[in-house]
Amino acid sequence: MMPILQSEGIVEYDSIIRIYKVNKSKETEGQLFYIDNKIIEIEKTLNEYVNTNDLSGALFSKSWSDALISFLKPSSEPANKPKKIKSVIVSDSLEVERYVIADFIRFCHENDSDSYSAILDIFVGVLIEDFIYSLTSFGNADSFPKMTAYYDTAILLRILGTSGDLLYKATAELHRYIGDLEIKTEFFQVNEDETANILSAIVAQGNVGSNIFGETGDAITRGEVSLGQIRTLEHIFVERLAANNIFPAGYERSGFQKNVRNQIDERKFAEGLVAQAKLKDRTYSHENAEHDAISLGHVFRMRLGRPVRDLAECPSIFVTSNRLLASFARRFLINERQMGHNEIPPVFHVSQACTIFWLAKDREIDEARASQQLLANCYDALRPDNDFYQELFSKLNSYDGYDDNDAAVITTVRRIAKREAFGRTAILHVLSPAEILARANEEVARKATEHETEKERIREDAKASGIESGIQDYREKGLNRSNEISDAIVTTIEVLMFLTVSVFAVDGIVRNGYGGAYGIVLVGVAVLVMILTLMDYFRFWHFRALTDPVRRWLKQKIFNTFYR
């Protein structure tokens, strides 16, 4: 990819230090993958979708086209501001906007292939443009084997397949590209412990019949993973990861304690991360924040205090699906003056990592890979707050008529509530659980009726098809039988004619002797009839042309009489 960008004048190669650098001159600015036409194409469809579903109040950006670009851009970090949505002041209204955009993209993927294709073109253009502007220098791909990529807990679970097919495929594709660049892939002890605890908790919840939430709960609902598979992984997930070339980190924290310059204030980072989550109306446990702080500290210490502006020379990065962690880690290090604005951040969101490593292998971003990552990003944006479902079902349990054993009602309740509240717990508080339950019961009943109607239609179609098929078979058999009878009748007539003439010939010979003219004529006629009969029997077409009309007439008479 880089040679292509170089030929277009977008990047330039520094032969002295052997790295690619972005050419940010005015002459090249006009060549940077502008996508205005595609945005114009899709903006009308997006506005119609928003108006049809009464979602205009969820807008955070200046326009819905700006919201779409913000969603598609991996490094986008708009300033946060509270906004009133459904009579609730939502601290992080950007997440509501992202939910609407993700829902729109998923709708286009399922129902409007032309609009989805346009969105995909915009996504690819935004990825490449963001890649060019976000990296001061890219470096030589031959240096990548010096790097180690550490995976967050969610990335490990996705590679293990517990998050469903879509996230597994997208994450496995990223992991394959990282492997192609010979980058080592490892995970820290804190992430191994978190993975073990999560798998154990899922199995424990499944054993007692409790609801399972999150990515795994959605995957189980869709039938893409079973509790038995997770139960198997509980004790062998480290070996399963090793089979994918992902190993425990051979890292000793104690060896870095003496160099204070390379340390970050892990406690301050963890407290800041929790505070930032609260500003966004999210729950973020102190334990998870401390684990994230430890992971960031590990990766940052490996830089040994050196500024890192060349991605290929970066000793380590941490890949996470947590967008808040990736953005806050960068801001924290910049505010603490431990990293410059133009340096490579130690934590990458999975979508950023995908773009970088796709292009690092001199490969184009084809539509299949881009679509896979785009849908994975939509899935992330559509995920509700961590405590959303617990809050929902705690409210529902207080209402009569709610059956927590009815899987259809539970699934429908989850979907309706998530869509109405945009996955935000703060908005869920003002929604009526009774109304949600009533809508879910009504929808389940309607779908059950539609299902029974469809089953009845299929049965009637099958019955009608069977009758029609039987009639057709009977007709074919009748025609075949009529044809056989007509052939037999014509042949019988021909044989009788031959026998009759032969009898008269013998009689003529006996009466008039062999020399009589009458006897000779009869013998000749008998021989001729015999020859014609044999020609007809063995289907000589010249003669059959004379007898076939008789056969067809007899065939039709027989069929009309006995079979029609």
XYZ file of C-alpha atoms in Angstrom:
564
model
C 0.000 0.000 0.000
C 2.767 2.488 0.902
C 4.429 2.376 -2.571
C 1.016 3.140 -4.080
C 0.581 6.121 -1.769
C 4.124 7.220 -2.584
C 3.425 7.122 -6.332
C 0.399 9.351 -5.717
C 2.581 11.850 -3.851
C 0.688 11.324 -0.609
C 3.640 9.875 1.317
C 7.357 10.136 0.754
C 10.154 7.710 1.612
C 13.147 8.927 3.590
C 16.017 6.756 2.297
C 18.390 7.890 5.055
C 16.334 6.706 8.012
C 14.303 4.273 5.856
C 10.791 5.316 6.792
C 7.698 6.617 5.028
C 6.455 10.070 5.997
C 3.197 11.804 5.187
C 3.537 14.579 2.627
C 1.190 17.201 4.036
C 1.827 19.883 1.424
C -1.039 21.777 -0.180
C -0.289 20.115 -3.511
C -1.178 16.703 -2.144
C -4.116 17.792 -0.034
C -6.459 17.471 -2.977
C -5.452 13.833 -3.448
C -6.459 12.581 -0.008
C -9.418 10.310 -0.698
C -12.231 12.807 -0.546
C -15.598 11.145 -0.285
C -17.994 14.071 -0.577
C -20.005 12.497 -3.392
C -20.615 9.303 -1.444
C -21.658 11.289 1.628
C -24.187 13.245 -0.424
C -25.564 9.947 -1.737
C -26.117 8.508 1.707
C -27.115 11.652 3.643
C -30.645 11.717 2.201
C -31.225 8.050 3.104
C -29.884 8.639 6.617
C -32.150 11.648 7.175
C -35.176 9.657 5.974
C -34.301 6.822 8.370
C -33.940 9.241 11.295
C -37.241 11.008 10.545
C -39.140 7.755 9.993
C -38.005 6.376 13.355
C -38.304 9.723 15.193
C -34.631 9.792 16.175
C -33.780 13.422 15.438
C -33.407 14.192 19.153
C -30.380 11.893 19.362
C -28.186 14.112 17.167
C -24.940 15.207 18.850
C -22.957 16.478 15.837
C -23.843 19.411 13.586
C -25.505 17.116 11.056
C -26.179 13.433 10.532
C -23.524 13.290 7.809
C -20.983 14.601 10.351
C -22.260 11.965 12.771
C -21.665 9.260 10.164
C -18.079 10.399 9.524
C -17.425 10.621 13.265
C -18.660 7.049 13.687
C -16.586 5.686 10.817
C -13.355 7.442 11.837
C -11.344 5.251 14.243
C -9.446 8.082 15.933
C -12.436 10.409 16.263
C -12.673 11.926 19.772
C -15.359 14.674 19.754
C -15.735 16.722 22.911
C -18.406 15.398 25.215
C -21.485 17.435 26.134
C -24.714 16.591 27.983
C -27.960 16.529 26.017
C -31.605 16.025 26.917
C -32.947 12.837 25.317
C -36.425 11.514 26.183
C -36.695 13.859 29.179
C -33.343 12.644 30.577
C -30.078 14.592 30.650
C -27.605 12.131 29.116
C -24.002 12.964 29.940
C -22.502 11.170 26.950
C -24.971 11.918 24.179
C -22.314 10.967 21.617
C -22.890 7.311 22.495
C -26.594 7.690 21.720
C -25.723 9.214 18.348
C -23.306 6.362 17.674
C -26.081 3.904 18.511
C -28.383 5.493 15.920
C -25.675 5.466 13.230
C -24.776 1.837 13.980
C -28.447 0.847 13.814
C -28.797 2.663 10.474
C -25.743 0.889 9.013
C -27.040 -2.480 10.152
C -30.457 -1.673 8.643
C -28.803 -0.825 5.299
C -26.756 -4.024 5.425
C -29.916 -6.089 5.824
C -32.348 -4.130 3.625
C -30.598 -1.642 1.310
C -27.515 -3.009 -0.439
C -26.922 0.162 -2.505
C -26.797 2.408 0.558
C -24.612 -0.072 2.417
C -22.198 -0.187 -0.518
C -21.956 3.631 -0.426
C -21.316 3.538 3.352
C -18.618 0.941 2.791
C -16.897 3.182 0.238
C -16.982 6.042 2.730
C -15.607 3.777 5.458
C -12.638 2.649 3.357
C -11.842 6.247 2.383
C -12.089 7.445 5.975
C -9.864 4.610 7.194
C -7.086 5.415 4.733
C -7.321 9.182 5.293
C -7.274 8.709 9.058
C -4.301 6.375 8.714
C -2.328 8.914 6.708
C -2.954 11.850 9.056
C -2.641 9.962 12.340
C 0.857 8.545 11.752
C 3.818 10.892 11.418
C 5.950 8.009 10.140
C 5.205 4.407 9.384
C 8.594 2.770 9.088
C 9.756 -0.347 7.334
C 7.614 -3.456 7.581
C 10.781 -5.528 8.061
C 11.069 -4.035 11.551
C 7.708 -5.322 12.770
C 9.109 -8.608 14.191
C 10.609 -6.480 16.975
C 7.110 -5.561 18.168
C 4.840 -7.400 20.597
C 1.074 -6.911 20.513
C -0.708 -7.552 23.812
C -4.399 -8.423 23.681
C -7.052 -7.180 26.079
C -9.462 -9.627 27.723
C -12.305 -8.946 25.277
C -9.975 -9.628 22.322
C -8.942 -12.960 23.862
C -12.587 -13.963 24.385
C -13.439 -13.071 20.789
C -10.589 -15.181 19.450
C -11.778 -18.040 21.648
C -15.137 -17.760 19.859
C -17.288 -16.911 22.879
C -18.528 -13.636 21.364
C -20.188 -15.026 18.257
C -19.280 -15.497 14.614
C -19.075 -11.860 13.512
C -16.670 -10.689 16.213
C -14.660 -13.894 15.937
C -14.133 -13.479 12.189
C -13.203 -9.795 12.449
C -10.774 -10.371 15.317
C -9.271 -13.494 13.750
C -8.647 -11.499 10.565
C -6.775 -8.843 12.570
C -4.778 -11.529 14.364
C -3.852 -13.136 11.041
C -2.503 -9.854 9.693
C -0.481 -9.287 12.843
C 0.931 -12.794 12.446
C 1.790 -12.155 8.791
C 3.932 -9.219 9.932
C 5.702 -11.600 12.379
C 4.580 -9.524 15.342
C 4.510 -11.529 18.560
C 1.119 -11.757 20.285
C 0.851 -12.178 24.042
C -1.403 -11.405 27.004
C -0.651 -10.186 30.512
C -1.397 -12.110 33.690
C -4.198 -9.725 34.668
C -5.948 -10.445 31.362
C -5.504 -14.177 31.819
C -7.075 -13.918 35.269
C -9.969 -11.836 33.923
C -10.595 -14.332 31.124
C -10.632 -17.240 33.581
C -13.030 -15.393 35.913
C -15.387 -14.450 33.086
C -15.559 -18.002 31.723
C -16.167 -19.377 35.225
C -18.897 -16.805 35.867
C -20.643 -17.639 32.581
C -20.586 -21.354 33.342
C -21.860 -20.740 36.896
C -24.733 -18.574 35.612
C -25.612 -21.155 32.988
C -25.620 -23.975 35.530
C -28.239 -22.252 37.691
C -30.297 -21.024 34.723
C -29.529 -17.316 35.189
C -29.546 -14.855 32.310
C -26.195 -14.385 30.583
C -25.518 -10.901 29.222
C -22.855 -9.218 27.111
C -21.296 -10.505 23.916
C -21.458 -14.114 25.057
C -25.120 -13.850 26.064
C -25.987 -12.478 22.608
C -23.970 -15.250 20.922
C -25.753 -17.941 22.959
C -29.135 -16.398 22.084
C -28.230 -16.528 18.381
C -27.079 -20.145 18.723
C -23.494 -19.347 17.684
C -21.930 -20.730 20.856
C -23.162 -23.152 23.502
C -22.681 -23.354 27.231
C -20.981 -26.725 26.691
C -18.326 -25.122 24.498
C -17.675 -22.450 27.123
C -17.519 -25.100 29.835
C -14.820 -26.865 27.796
C -12.841 -23.638 27.348
C -12.903 -22.876 31.051
C -9.926 -25.129 31.763
C -8.050 -25.147 28.440
C -8.345 -21.575 27.141
C -4.620 -20.897 27.615
C -3.770 -23.922 25.470
C -6.411 -22.888 22.905
C -4.836 -19.418 22.708
C -1.382 -20.956 22.372
C -2.660 -22.961 19.393
C -3.367 -19.553 17.820
C 0.176 -18.321 18.633
C -1.001 -16.161 21.541
C 1.083 -16.820 24.636
C 1.331 -15.556 28.233
C 3.652 -12.579 28.473
C 7.167 -13.383 29.606
C 7.309 -10.108 31.494
C 8.747 -9.340 34.911
C 7.363 -6.154 36.362
C 9.940 -5.923 39.130
C 12.790 -5.327 36.661
C 11.381 -1.923 35.739
C 10.650 -0.518 39.172
C 13.965 1.288 39.543
C 13.504 3.501 36.481
C 10.954 5.996 37.786
C 10.989 7.901 34.516
C 9.329 4.996 32.727
C 6.505 4.651 35.241
C 2.975 5.962 35.025
C 0.849 6.784 38.023
C -1.350 3.698 37.802
C -3.594 4.707 40.694
C -4.220 8.138 39.176
C -4.949 6.577 35.800
C -7.407 4.069 37.279
C -9.240 6.778 39.233
C -9.354 9.010 36.136
C -10.717 6.161 34.028
C -13.535 5.496 36.504
C -14.320 9.220 36.700
C -14.374 9.513 32.906
C -16.768 6.556 32.705
C -19.113 8.250 35.207
C -19.138 11.374 33.043
C -20.371 9.140 30.237
C -23.055 7.549 32.440
C -21.218 4.230 32.428
C -20.246 1.826 35.164
C -16.560 0.973 35.315
C -15.467 -1.150 38.262
C -12.377 -0.068 40.174
C -10.967 -3.570 39.762
C -11.220 -3.417 35.962
C -9.744 0.074 35.954
C -6.800 -1.121 38.066
C -6.213 -4.028 35.684
C -6.265 -1.661 32.706
C -3.824 0.631 34.499
C -1.467 -2.322 35.066
C -1.634 -3.282 31.376
C -0.944 0.299 30.278
C 1.934 0.509 32.742
C 3.486 -2.675 31.357
C 3.326 -1.484 27.755
C 4.581 2.024 28.557
C 7.570 0.774 30.579
C 8.732 -1.291 27.620
C 9.408 1.949 25.750
C 12.185 2.686 28.263
C 11.403 6.378 28.207
C 12.147 6.779 24.501
C 9.718 8.759 22.291
C 8.122 6.476 19.705
C 7.209 8.088 16.384
C 7.883 5.113 14.132
C 5.217 2.424 14.400
C 7.476 -0.331 13.078
C 10.065 0.442 15.767
C 7.485 0.511 18.554
C 8.420 -2.238 21.051
C 4.856 -2.986 22.151
C 1.214 -1.983 21.805
C -1.930 -2.953 23.675
C -4.983 -3.828 21.518
C -8.386 -3.365 23.121
C -12.044 -3.256 22.152
C -12.607 -0.615 24.847
C -12.797 2.720 23.005
C -12.845 4.666 26.271
C -9.626 3.000 27.452
C -7.827 3.717 24.162
C -8.818 7.393 24.040
C -8.317 8.103 27.760
C -4.898 6.408 27.847
C -3.641 8.706 25.092
C -5.048 11.853 26.727
C -3.723 10.836 30.138
C -0.155 10.329 28.891
C -0.226 13.609 26.962
C -1.587 15.523 29.971
C 1.057 13.923 32.189
C 3.684 14.994 29.639
C 4.862 11.441 29.220
C 3.983 11.343 25.523
C 3.838 13.902 22.726
C 0.890 14.538 20.429
C 2.756 13.108 17.440
C 3.911 9.909 19.144
C 2.499 6.434 18.656
C 0.022 5.745 21.497
C 0.585 2.579 23.545
C -3.099 1.556 23.393
C -4.932 0.969 20.100
C -8.617 0.409 19.619
C -9.225 -2.723 17.567
C -10.547 -0.749 14.575
C -7.416 1.419 14.485
C -5.215 -1.663 14.708
C -7.095 -3.299 11.832
C -6.492 -0.330 9.534
C -2.804 -0.045 10.375
C -1.951 -3.697 9.993
C -4.094 -4.114 6.863
C -2.129 -1.381 5.148
C 1.196 -2.408 6.653
C 1.205 -5.564 4.546
C 0.975 -3.539 1.293
C -2.539 -4.807 0.814
C -5.603 -2.912 -0.304
C -8.541 -2.806 2.051
C -10.987 -4.945 0.129
C -14.706 -4.681 0.710
C -15.088 -8.036 2.439
C -12.579 -7.189 5.189
C -13.842 -3.625 5.538
C -17.442 -4.843 5.782
C -16.499 -7.351 8.451
C -14.815 -4.669 10.563
C -17.594 -2.135 9.975
C -20.259 -4.570 11.197
C -18.099 -5.427 14.217
C -17.857 -1.690 15.014
C -21.652 -1.455 14.720
C -22.049 -4.359 17.107
C -19.797 -2.587 19.636
C -21.789 0.635 19.317
C -25.096 -1.207 19.764
C -24.003 -2.902 22.970
C -25.896 -1.529 25.988
C -24.392 -0.294 29.244
C -22.935 -3.005 31.468
C -25.816 -2.853 33.957
C -28.570 -2.237 31.395
C -30.136 -5.696 31.333
C -29.790 -6.244 35.068
C -31.679 -2.990 35.643
C -34.306 -3.922 33.066
C -35.114 -7.349 34.489
C -35.046 -6.160 38.084
C -37.893 -3.809 37.132
C -39.775 -6.436 35.132
C -39.698 -8.972 37.956
C -42.016 -6.725 39.957
C -44.779 -6.955 37.340
C -47.382 -9.705 37.074
C -47.542 -11.602 33.835
C -43.779 -11.628 33.299
C -42.515 -15.166 32.751
C -38.745 -15.351 32.972
C -38.895 -18.844 31.434
C -40.440 -17.626 28.176
C -37.402 -17.257 25.907
C -39.359 -15.525 23.121
C -40.686 -12.834 25.468
C -37.289 -12.310 27.100
C -35.547 -11.868 23.747
C -38.219 -9.450 22.523
C -38.155 -7.438 25.754
C -34.394 -7.056 25.501
C -34.580 -5.862 21.908
C -37.428 -3.372 22.456
C -35.922 -1.920 25.625
C -32.467 -1.561 24.103
C -33.817 0.209 21.033
C -36.107 2.563 22.985
C -33.346 3.502 25.470
C -30.487 3.406 22.939
C -28.804 0.947 25.287
C -28.376 3.604 28.001
C -29.388 2.785 31.559
C -30.129 6.431 32.326
C -32.837 6.550 29.639
C -34.167 3.129 30.666
C -35.120 4.557 34.067
C -37.817 6.784 32.531
C -39.309 4.067 30.307
C -42.321 2.093 31.472
C -41.418 -1.574 32.047
C -45.115 -2.456 31.885
C -45.405 -0.887 28.430
C -42.264 -2.677 27.225
C -43.616 -5.998 28.517
C -47.029 -5.396 26.915
C -45.402 -4.570 23.567
C -43.230 -7.667 23.812
C -46.185 -9.939 24.581
C -48.183 -8.394 21.724
C -45.282 -8.859 19.285
C -44.665 -12.451 20.353
C -48.389 -13.249 19.964
C -48.491 -11.591 16.552
C -45.427 -13.489 15.377
C -46.893 -16.741 16.698
C -50.082 -16.082 14.705
C -48.064 -15.229 11.602
C -46.026 -18.375 12.100
C -49.143 -20.555 12.334
C -50.622 -18.839 9.269
C -47.445 -19.454 7.329
C -47.392 -23.096 8.424
C -50.990 -23.523 7.271
C -50.184 -21.892 3.935
C -47.216 -24.214 3.469
C -49.393 -27.227 4.271
C -52.052 -26.106 1.771
C -49.415 -25.446 -0.871
C -47.914 -28.860 -0.259
C -51.338 -30.480 -0.464
C -52.229 -28.648 -3.669
C -48.831 -29.425 -5.098
C -49.290 -33.109 -4.215
C -52.726 -33.258 -5.884
C -51.444 -31.528 -8.999
C -48.448 -33.822 -9.073
C -50.742 -36.885 -8.729
C -52.978 -35.679 -11.565
C -49.968 -35.120 -13.786
C -48.606 -38.594 -13.001
C -52.013 -40.163 -13.714
C -52.280 -38.298 -17.021
C -48.810 -39.430 -18.110
C -49.569 -43.012 -17.180
C -52.901 -42.852 -19.068
C -51.234 -41.491 -22.194
C -48.536 -44.143 -22.066
C -51.120 -46.919 -21.590
C -53.312 -45.543 -24.414
C -50.276 -45.494 -26.689
C -49.480 -49.133 -25.869
C -53.105 -50.234 -26.533
C -53.297 -48.341 -29.846
C -50.028 -49.963 -30.983
C -51.369 -53.378 -30.046
C -54.654 -52.806 -31.917
C -52.917 -51.666 -35.135
C -50.490 -54.575 -34.993
C -53.371 -57.002 -34.371
C -55.275 -55.635 -37.372
C -52.182 -56.022 -39.565
C -51.652 -59.621 -38.402
C -55.320 -60.460 -39.028
C -55.074 -58.965 -42.516
C -52.008 -61.109 -43.232
C -53.725 -64.277 -41.943
C -56.899 -63.571 -43.932
C -55.026 -63.034 -47.182
C -52.888 -66.103 -46.512
C -56.012 -68.285 -46.013
C -57.472 -67.076 -49.288
C -54.137 -67.681 -51.044
C -53.955 -71.268 -49.822
C -57.549 -71.829 -50.817
C -56.890 -70.423 -54.292
C -53.866 -72.628 -54.798
C -55.763 -75.735 -53.699
C -58.693 -74.975 -55.955
C -56.832 -73.760 -59.069
C -53.419 -75.321 -58.711
C -50.074 -73.592 -58.621
C -50.398 -72.375 -62.167
C -53.654 -70.537 -61.659
C -53.513 -66.764 -61.880
C -55.850 -66.348 -58.935
C -53.590 -68.316 -56.605
C -50.471 -66.432 -57.676
C -52.164 -63.034 -57.038
C -53.313 -64.080 -53.587
C -49.844 -65.360 -52.684
C -48.339 -62.071 -53.858
C -50.846 -60.086 -51.794
C -50.116 -62.216 -48.722
C -46.364 -61.693 -49.105
C -46.890 -57.925 -49.518
C -49.086 -57.729 -46.412
C -46.498 -59.702 -44.454
C -43.698 -57.369 -45.563
C -45.717 -54.265 -44.692
C -46.636 -55.726 -41.302
C -42.981 -56.436 -40.561
C -41.984 -52.919 -41.684
C -44.615 -51.434 -39.400
C -43.593 -53.631 -36.489
C -39.912 -52.719 -36.843
C -40.823 -49.014 -37.293
C -39.637 -48.287 -40.829
C -40.580 -44.592 -40.904
C -41.769 -44.489 -44.513
C -44.507 -46.957 -43.711
C -45.139 -45.687 -40.185
C -46.026 -42.333 -41.691
C -49.106 -44.097 -43.068
C -50.082 -45.922 -39.883
C -49.196 -43.306 -37.230
C -52.336 -41.206 -37.851
C -54.387 -44.324 -37.121
C -52.420 -44.888 -33.923
C -52.861 -41.273 -32.755
C -56.602 -41.388 -33.438
C -56.954 -44.656 -31.504
C -54.734 -43.348 -28.678
C -56.867 -40.236 -28.209
C -60.123 -42.246 -28.318
C -58.842 -44.731 -25.758
C -57.515 -41.975 -23.416
C -60.739 -39.971 -23.633
C -62.825 -43.061 -22.971
C -60.901 -44.622 -20.062
C -58.616 -41.961 -18.458
C -59.786 -38.380 -18.916
